[in-house]
mmCIF file of C-alpha atoms in Angstrom:
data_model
loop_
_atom_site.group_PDB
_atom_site.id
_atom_site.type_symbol
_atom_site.label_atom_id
_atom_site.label_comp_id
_atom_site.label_asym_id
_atom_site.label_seq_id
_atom_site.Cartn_x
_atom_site.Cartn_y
_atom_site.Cartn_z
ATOM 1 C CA UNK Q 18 91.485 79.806 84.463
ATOM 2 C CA UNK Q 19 91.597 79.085 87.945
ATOM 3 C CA UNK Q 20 94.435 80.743 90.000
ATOM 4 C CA UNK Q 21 97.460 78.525 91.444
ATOM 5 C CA UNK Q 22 100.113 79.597 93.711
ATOM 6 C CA UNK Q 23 103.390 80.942 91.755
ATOM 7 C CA UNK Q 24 106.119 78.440 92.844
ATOM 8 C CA UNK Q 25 108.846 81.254 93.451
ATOM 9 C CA UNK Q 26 111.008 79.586 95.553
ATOM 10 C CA UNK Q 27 111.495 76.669 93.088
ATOM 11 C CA UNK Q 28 112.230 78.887 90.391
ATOM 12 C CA UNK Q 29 114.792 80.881 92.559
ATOM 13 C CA UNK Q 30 116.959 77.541 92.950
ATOM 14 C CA UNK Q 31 116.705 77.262 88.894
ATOM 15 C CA UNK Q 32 117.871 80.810 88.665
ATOM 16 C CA UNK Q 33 120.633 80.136 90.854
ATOM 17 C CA UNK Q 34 121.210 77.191 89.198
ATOM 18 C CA UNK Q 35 122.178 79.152 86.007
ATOM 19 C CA UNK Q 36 123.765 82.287 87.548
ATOM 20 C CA UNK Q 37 126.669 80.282 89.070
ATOM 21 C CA UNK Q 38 126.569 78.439 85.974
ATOM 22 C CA UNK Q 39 129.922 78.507 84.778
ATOM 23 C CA UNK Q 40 131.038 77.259 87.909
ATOM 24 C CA UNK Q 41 128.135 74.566 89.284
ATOM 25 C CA UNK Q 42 130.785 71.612 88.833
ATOM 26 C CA UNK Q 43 132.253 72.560 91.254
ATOM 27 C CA UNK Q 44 129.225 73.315 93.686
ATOM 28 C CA UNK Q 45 127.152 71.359 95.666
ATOM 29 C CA UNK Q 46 123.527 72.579 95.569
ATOM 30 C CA UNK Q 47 121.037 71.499 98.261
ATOM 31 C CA UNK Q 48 117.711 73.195 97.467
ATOM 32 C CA UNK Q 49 114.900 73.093 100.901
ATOM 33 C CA UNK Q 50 118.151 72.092 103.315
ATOM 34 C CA UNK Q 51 116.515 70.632 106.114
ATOM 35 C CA UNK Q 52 117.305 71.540 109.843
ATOM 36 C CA UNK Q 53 116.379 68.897 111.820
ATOM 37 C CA UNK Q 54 112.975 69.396 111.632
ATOM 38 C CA UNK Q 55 110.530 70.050 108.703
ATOM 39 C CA UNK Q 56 109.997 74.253 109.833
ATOM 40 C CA UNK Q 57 113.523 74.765 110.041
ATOM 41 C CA UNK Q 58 114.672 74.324 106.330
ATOM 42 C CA UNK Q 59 117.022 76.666 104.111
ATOM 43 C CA UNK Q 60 115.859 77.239 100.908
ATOM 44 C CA UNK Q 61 118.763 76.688 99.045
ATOM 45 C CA UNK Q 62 122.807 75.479 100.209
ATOM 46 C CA UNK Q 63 125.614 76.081 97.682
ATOM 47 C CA UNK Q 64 128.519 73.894 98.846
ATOM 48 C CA UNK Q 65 131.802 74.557 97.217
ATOM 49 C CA UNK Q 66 133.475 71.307 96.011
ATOM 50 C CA UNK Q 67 137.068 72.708 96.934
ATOM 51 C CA UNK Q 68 137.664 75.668 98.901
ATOM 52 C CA UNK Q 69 139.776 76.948 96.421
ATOM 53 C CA UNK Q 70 137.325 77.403 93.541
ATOM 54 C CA UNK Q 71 136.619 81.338 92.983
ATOM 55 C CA UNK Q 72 133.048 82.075 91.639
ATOM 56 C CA UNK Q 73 132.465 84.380 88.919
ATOM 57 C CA UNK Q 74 128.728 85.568 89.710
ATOM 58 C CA UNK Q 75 128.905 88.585 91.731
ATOM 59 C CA UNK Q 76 127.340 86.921 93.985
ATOM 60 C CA UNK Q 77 129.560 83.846 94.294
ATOM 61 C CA UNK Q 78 132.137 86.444 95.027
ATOM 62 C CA UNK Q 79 131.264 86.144 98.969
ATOM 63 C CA UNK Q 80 130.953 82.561 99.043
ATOM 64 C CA UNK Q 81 132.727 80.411 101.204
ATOM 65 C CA UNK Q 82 133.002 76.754 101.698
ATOM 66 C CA UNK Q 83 129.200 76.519 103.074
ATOM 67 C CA UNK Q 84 126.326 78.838 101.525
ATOM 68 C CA UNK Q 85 123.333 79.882 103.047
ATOM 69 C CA UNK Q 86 120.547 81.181 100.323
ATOM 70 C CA UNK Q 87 117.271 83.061 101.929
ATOM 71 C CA UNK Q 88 115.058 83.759 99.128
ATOM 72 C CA UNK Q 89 111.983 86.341 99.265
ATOM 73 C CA UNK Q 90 109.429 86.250 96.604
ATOM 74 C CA UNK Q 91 108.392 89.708 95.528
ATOM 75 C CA UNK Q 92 104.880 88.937 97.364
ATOM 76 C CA UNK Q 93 106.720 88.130 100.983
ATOM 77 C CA UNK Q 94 108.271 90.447 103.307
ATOM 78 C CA UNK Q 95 111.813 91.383 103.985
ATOM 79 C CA UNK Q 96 112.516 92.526 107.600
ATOM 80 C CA UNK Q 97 115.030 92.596 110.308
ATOM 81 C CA UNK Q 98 113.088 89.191 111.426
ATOM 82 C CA UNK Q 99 113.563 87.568 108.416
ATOM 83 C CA UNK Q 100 117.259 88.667 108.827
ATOM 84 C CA UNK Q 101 117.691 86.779 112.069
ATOM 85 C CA UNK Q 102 116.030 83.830 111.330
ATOM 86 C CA UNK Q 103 118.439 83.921 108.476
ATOM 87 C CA UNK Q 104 121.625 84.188 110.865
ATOM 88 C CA UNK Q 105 120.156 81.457 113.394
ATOM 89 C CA UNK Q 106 119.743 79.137 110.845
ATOM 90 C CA UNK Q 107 123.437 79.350 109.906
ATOM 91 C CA UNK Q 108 124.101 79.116 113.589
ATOM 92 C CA UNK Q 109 122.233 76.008 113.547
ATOM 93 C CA UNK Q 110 123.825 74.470 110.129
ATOM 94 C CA UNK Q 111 127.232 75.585 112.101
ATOM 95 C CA UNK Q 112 125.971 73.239 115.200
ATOM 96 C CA UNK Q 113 124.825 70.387 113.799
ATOM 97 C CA UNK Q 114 127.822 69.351 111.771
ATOM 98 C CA UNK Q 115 128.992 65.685 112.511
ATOM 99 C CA UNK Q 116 132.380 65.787 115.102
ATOM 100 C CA UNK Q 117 132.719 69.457 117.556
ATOM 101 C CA UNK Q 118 132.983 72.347 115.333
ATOM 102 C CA UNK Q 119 133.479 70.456 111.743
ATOM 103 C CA UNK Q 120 131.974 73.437 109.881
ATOM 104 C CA UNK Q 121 133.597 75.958 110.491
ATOM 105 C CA UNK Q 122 132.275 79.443 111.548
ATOM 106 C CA UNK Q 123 134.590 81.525 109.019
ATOM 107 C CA UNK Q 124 133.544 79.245 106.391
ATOM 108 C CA UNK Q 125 129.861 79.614 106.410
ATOM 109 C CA UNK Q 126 128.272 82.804 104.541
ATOM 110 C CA UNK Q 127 124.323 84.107 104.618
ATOM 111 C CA UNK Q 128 122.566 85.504 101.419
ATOM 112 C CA UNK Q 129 119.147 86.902 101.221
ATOM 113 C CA UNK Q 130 117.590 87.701 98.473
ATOM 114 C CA UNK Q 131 114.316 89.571 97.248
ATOM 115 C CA UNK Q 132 113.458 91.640 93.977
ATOM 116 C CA UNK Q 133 112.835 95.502 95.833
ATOM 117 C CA UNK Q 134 115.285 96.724 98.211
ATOM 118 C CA UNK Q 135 114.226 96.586 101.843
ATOM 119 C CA UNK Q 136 115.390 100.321 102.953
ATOM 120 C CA UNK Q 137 113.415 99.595 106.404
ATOM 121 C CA UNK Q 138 115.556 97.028 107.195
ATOM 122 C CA UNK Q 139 119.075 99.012 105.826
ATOM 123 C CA UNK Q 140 118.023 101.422 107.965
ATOM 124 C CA UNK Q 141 117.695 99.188 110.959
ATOM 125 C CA UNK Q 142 120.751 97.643 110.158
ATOM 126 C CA UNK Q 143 122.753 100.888 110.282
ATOM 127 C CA UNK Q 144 121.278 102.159 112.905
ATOM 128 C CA UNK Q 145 121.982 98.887 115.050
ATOM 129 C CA UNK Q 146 126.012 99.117 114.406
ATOM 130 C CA UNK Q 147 126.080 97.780 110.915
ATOM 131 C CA UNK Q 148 127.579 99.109 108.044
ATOM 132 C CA UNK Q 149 125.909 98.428 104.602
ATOM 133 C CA UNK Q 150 127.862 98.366 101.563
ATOM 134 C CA UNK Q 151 126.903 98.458 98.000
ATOM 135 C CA UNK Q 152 129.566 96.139 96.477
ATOM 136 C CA UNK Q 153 127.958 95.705 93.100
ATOM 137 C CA UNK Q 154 124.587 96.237 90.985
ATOM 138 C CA UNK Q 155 121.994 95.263 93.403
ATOM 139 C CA UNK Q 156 124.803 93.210 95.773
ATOM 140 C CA UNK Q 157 125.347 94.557 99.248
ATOM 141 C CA UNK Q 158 127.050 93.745 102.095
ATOM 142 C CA UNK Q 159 126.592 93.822 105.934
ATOM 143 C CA UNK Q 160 129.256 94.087 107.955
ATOM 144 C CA UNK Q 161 129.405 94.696 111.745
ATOM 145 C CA UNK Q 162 127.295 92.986 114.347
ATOM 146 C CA UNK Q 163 127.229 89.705 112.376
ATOM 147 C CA UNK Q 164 128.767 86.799 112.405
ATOM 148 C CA UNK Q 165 129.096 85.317 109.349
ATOM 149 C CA UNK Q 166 129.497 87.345 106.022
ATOM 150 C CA UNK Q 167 126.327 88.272 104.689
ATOM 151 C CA UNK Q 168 125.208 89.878 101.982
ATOM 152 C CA UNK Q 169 121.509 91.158 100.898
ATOM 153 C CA UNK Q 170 120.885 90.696 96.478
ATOM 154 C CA UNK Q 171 118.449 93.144 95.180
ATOM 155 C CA UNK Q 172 117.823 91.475 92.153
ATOM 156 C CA UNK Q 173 115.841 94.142 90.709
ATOM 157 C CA UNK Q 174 118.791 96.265 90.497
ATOM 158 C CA UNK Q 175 121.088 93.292 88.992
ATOM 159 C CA UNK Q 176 122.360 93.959 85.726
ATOM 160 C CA UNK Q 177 119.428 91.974 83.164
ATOM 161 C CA UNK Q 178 122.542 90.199 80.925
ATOM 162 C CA UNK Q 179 124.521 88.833 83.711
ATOM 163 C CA UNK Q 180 121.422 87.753 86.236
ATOM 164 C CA UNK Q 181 118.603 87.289 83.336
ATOM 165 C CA UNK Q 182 117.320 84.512 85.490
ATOM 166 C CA UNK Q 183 117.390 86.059 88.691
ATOM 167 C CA UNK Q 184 115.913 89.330 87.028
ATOM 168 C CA UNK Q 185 112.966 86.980 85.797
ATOM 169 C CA UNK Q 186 111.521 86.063 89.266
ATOM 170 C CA UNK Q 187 109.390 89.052 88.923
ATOM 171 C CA UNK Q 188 105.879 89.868 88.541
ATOM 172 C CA UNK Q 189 106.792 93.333 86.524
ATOM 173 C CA UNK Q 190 108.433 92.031 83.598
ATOM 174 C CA UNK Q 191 108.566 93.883 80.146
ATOM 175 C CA UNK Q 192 107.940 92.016 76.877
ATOM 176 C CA UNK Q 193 111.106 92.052 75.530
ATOM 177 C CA UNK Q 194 112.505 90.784 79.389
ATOM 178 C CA UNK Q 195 110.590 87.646 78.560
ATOM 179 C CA UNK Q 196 111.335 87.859 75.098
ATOM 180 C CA UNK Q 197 115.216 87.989 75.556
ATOM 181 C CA UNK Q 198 114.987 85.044 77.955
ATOM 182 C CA UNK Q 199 113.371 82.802 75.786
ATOM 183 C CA UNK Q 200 115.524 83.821 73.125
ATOM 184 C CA UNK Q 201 118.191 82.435 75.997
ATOM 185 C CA UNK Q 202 116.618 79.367 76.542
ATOM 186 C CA UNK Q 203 116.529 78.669 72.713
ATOM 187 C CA UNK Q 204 120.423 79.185 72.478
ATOM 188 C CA UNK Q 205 120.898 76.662 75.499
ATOM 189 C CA UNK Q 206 123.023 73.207 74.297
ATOM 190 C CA UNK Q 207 122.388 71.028 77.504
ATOM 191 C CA UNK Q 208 118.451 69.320 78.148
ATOM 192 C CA UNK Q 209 119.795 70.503 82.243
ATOM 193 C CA UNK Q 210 120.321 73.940 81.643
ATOM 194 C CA UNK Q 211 116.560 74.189 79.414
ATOM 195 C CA UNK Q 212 114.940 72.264 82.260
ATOM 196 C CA UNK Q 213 116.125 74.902 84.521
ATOM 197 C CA UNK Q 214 115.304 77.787 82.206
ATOM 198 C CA UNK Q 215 112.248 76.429 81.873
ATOM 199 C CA UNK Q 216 110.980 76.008 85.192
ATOM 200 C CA UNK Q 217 112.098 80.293 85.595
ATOM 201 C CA UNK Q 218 109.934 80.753 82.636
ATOM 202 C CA UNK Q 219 106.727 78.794 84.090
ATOM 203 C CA UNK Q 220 106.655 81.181 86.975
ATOM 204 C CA UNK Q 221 107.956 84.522 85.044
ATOM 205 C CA UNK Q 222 104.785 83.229 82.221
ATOM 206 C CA UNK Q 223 102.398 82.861 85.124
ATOM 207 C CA UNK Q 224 103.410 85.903 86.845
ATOM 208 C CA UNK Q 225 103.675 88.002 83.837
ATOM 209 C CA UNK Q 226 100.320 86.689 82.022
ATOM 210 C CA UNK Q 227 99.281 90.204 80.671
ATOM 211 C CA UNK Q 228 102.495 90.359 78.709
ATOM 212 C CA UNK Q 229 102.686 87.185 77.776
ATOM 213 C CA UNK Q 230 98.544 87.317 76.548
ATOM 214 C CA UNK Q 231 100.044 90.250 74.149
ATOM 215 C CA UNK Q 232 102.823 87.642 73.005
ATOM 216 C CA UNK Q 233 100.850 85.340 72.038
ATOM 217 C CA UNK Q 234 99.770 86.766 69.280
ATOM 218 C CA UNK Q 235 102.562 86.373 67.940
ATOM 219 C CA UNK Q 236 102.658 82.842 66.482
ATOM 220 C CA UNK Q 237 106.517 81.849 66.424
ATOM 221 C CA UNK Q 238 106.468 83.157 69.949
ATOM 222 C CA UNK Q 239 103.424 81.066 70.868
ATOM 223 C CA UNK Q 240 104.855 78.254 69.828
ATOM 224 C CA UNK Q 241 107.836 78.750 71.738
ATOM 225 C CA UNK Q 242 105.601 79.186 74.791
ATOM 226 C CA UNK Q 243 103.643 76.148 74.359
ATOM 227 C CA UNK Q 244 106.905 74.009 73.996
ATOM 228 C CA UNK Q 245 107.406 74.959 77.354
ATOM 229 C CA UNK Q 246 104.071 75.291 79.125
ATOM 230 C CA UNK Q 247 102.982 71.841 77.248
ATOM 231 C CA UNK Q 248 105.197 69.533 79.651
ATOM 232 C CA UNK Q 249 104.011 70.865 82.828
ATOM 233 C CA UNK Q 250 100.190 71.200 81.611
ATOM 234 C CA UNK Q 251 100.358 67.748 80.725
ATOM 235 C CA UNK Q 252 101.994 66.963 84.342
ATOM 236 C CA UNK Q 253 98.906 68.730 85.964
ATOM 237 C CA UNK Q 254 96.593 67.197 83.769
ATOM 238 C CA UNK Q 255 98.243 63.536 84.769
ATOM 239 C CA UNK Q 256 98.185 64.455 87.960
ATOM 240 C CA UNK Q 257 94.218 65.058 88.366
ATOM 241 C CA UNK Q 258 93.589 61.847 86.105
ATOM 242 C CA UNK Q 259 95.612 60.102 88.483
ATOM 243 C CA UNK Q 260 93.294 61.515 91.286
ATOM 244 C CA UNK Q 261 90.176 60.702 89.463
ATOM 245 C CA UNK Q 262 91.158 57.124 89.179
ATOM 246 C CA UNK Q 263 92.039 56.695 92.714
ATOM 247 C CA UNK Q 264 89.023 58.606 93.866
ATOM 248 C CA UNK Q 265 87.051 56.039 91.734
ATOM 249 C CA UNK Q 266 88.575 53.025 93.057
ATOM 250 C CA UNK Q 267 88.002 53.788 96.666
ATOM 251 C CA UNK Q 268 84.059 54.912 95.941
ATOM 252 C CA UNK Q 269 83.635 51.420 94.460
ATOM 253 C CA UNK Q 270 85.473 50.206 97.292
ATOM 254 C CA UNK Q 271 82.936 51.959 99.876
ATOM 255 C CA UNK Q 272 80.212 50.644 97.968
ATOM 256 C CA UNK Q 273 81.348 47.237 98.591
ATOM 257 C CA UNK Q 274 82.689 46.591 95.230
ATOM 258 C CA UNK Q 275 85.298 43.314 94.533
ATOM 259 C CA UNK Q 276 88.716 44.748 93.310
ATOM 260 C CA UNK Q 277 88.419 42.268 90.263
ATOM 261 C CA UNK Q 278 85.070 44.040 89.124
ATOM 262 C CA UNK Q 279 86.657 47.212 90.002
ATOM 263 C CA UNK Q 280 89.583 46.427 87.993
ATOM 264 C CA UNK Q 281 87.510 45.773 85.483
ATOM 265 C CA UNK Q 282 85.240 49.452 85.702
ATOM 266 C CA UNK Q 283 88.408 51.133 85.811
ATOM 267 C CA UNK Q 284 90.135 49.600 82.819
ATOM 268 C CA UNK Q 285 87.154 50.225 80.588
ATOM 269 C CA UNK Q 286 86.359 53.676 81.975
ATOM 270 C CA UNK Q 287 89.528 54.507 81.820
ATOM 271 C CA UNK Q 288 91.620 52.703 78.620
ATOM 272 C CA UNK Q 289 94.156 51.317 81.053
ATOM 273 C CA UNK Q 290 96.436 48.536 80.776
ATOM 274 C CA UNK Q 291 95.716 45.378 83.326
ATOM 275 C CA UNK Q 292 99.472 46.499 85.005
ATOM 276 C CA UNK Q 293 97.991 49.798 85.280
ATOM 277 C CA UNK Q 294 94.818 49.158 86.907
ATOM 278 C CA UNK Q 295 96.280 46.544 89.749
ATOM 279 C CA UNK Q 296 98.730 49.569 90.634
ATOM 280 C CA UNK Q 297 95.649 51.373 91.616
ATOM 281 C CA UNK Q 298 93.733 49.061 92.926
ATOM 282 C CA UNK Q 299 97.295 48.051 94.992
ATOM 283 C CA UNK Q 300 97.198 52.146 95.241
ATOM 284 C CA UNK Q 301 101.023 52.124 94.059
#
């Protein structure tokens, strides 16, 4: 099977999505945040509704009013670069509000997150005038030479019931890690909350394929993992038909082909529906 790129960082706004869970009424959650222009863009904003609302994730327990999410991927680097790039783009979320100083600077908190701890850049920290706190499992803040309250989530040290989502953007997952989340996903009420869990699953499945090759022989399990996988295979496999077609069209086209006798190639090749073919040919 041909390799594709782990979407972590999508998966890390699911996870989020269900670790402030109890509370995302009353959050406002802009995933890919755009700074004025396309490089400058934080992967994930939580905006509290009211500022008022207290958050009962451990890691909600630092937000503010405005909520700026850095996420690593276990395959990218955490370093004191990363950190700044992380405080300038709160300075610039702070500076491009609206009217002179609408957001607030004591209302605007940095979190960055990635599954090992970065000691390099603790140690960096500390020795720079910064004090480092472990204020829960895998939450720490930094305090000192900063100007907004920041914290740094290992989430390989968060506790696995209360962050199971966060705890599955990993590529060193046990079987029973992936087994206990599905068993999650199962229990789930709302079609939201299972999309979510699902799209943390995709990228714990692909990233975890060894395990998950040793749960598959396990039929009810395989079925749960093809009720999952199925959607998004299908996507993908919609997605390159899609291409073919349009690839198709545009050869005939460069071979001088009418669009009514390529309407008609494609609609035969292809079992489409007349609507169907005139989007491509109108490349809709």
């Amino acid at each position: 099977m041909k390799e594709t790129k782990i979407q972590w960082h999508s998966a890390f706004v699911s996870a989020m999505n269900l670790d402030l869970g109890p509370d995302r009424d009353d959050l406002i959650f802009e995933k890919e945040y755009n700074l004025n222009t396309k490089p400058l863009e934080i992967d994930l904003l939580v905006i509290k509704k009211a500022g008022f609302v207290q958050i009962a994730s451990e890691i909600g327990k630092l937000f503010k009013g405005h909520n700026i999410m850095e996420y690593k991927s276990p395959e990218d680097h955490l370093d004191i670069d990363t950190f700044y790039k992380t405080l300038a783009y709160a300075c610039l979320y702070k500076s491009y509000g609206k009217t002179v100083d609408a957001v607030k600077a004591e209302d605007i908190t940095i979190s960055i997150l990635r599954e090992a701890k970065p000691i390099e850049l603790f140690r960096y920290l500390e020795g720079h005038g910064c004090k480092v706190t472990k204020a829960y499992g895998g939450v720490y803040y930094v305090e000192g030479k900063t100007w907004f309250p920041t914290q740094i989530v290992v989430t390989g040290e968060l506790d696995q019931d209360a962050h199971i989502w966060l705890k599955g953007l990993s590529g060193n997952l046990e079987k029973g890690d992936i087994q206990k989340m599905m068993a999650e996903r199962n229990h789930m009420t709302e079609k939201a909350d299972r999309e979510l869990a699902d799209s943390v699953l995709e990228v714990s499945i692909s990233a975890n394929r060894t395990i998950v090759e040793e749960l598959i022989g396990d039929e009810s399990m395989y079925e749960a993992l093809m009720e999952i996988m199925e959607p998004r295979i299908k996507q993908r496999e919609d997605a390159i038909m899609k291409k073919g077609i349009q690839d198709t069209v545009d050869t005939l086209r460069d071979f001088g082909h009418k669009d009514a006798e390529i309407k008609t190639a494609i609609i035969k090749r292809y079992n489409l529906s007349l609507e169907e073919a005139e989007d491509y040919i109108q490349n809709k």
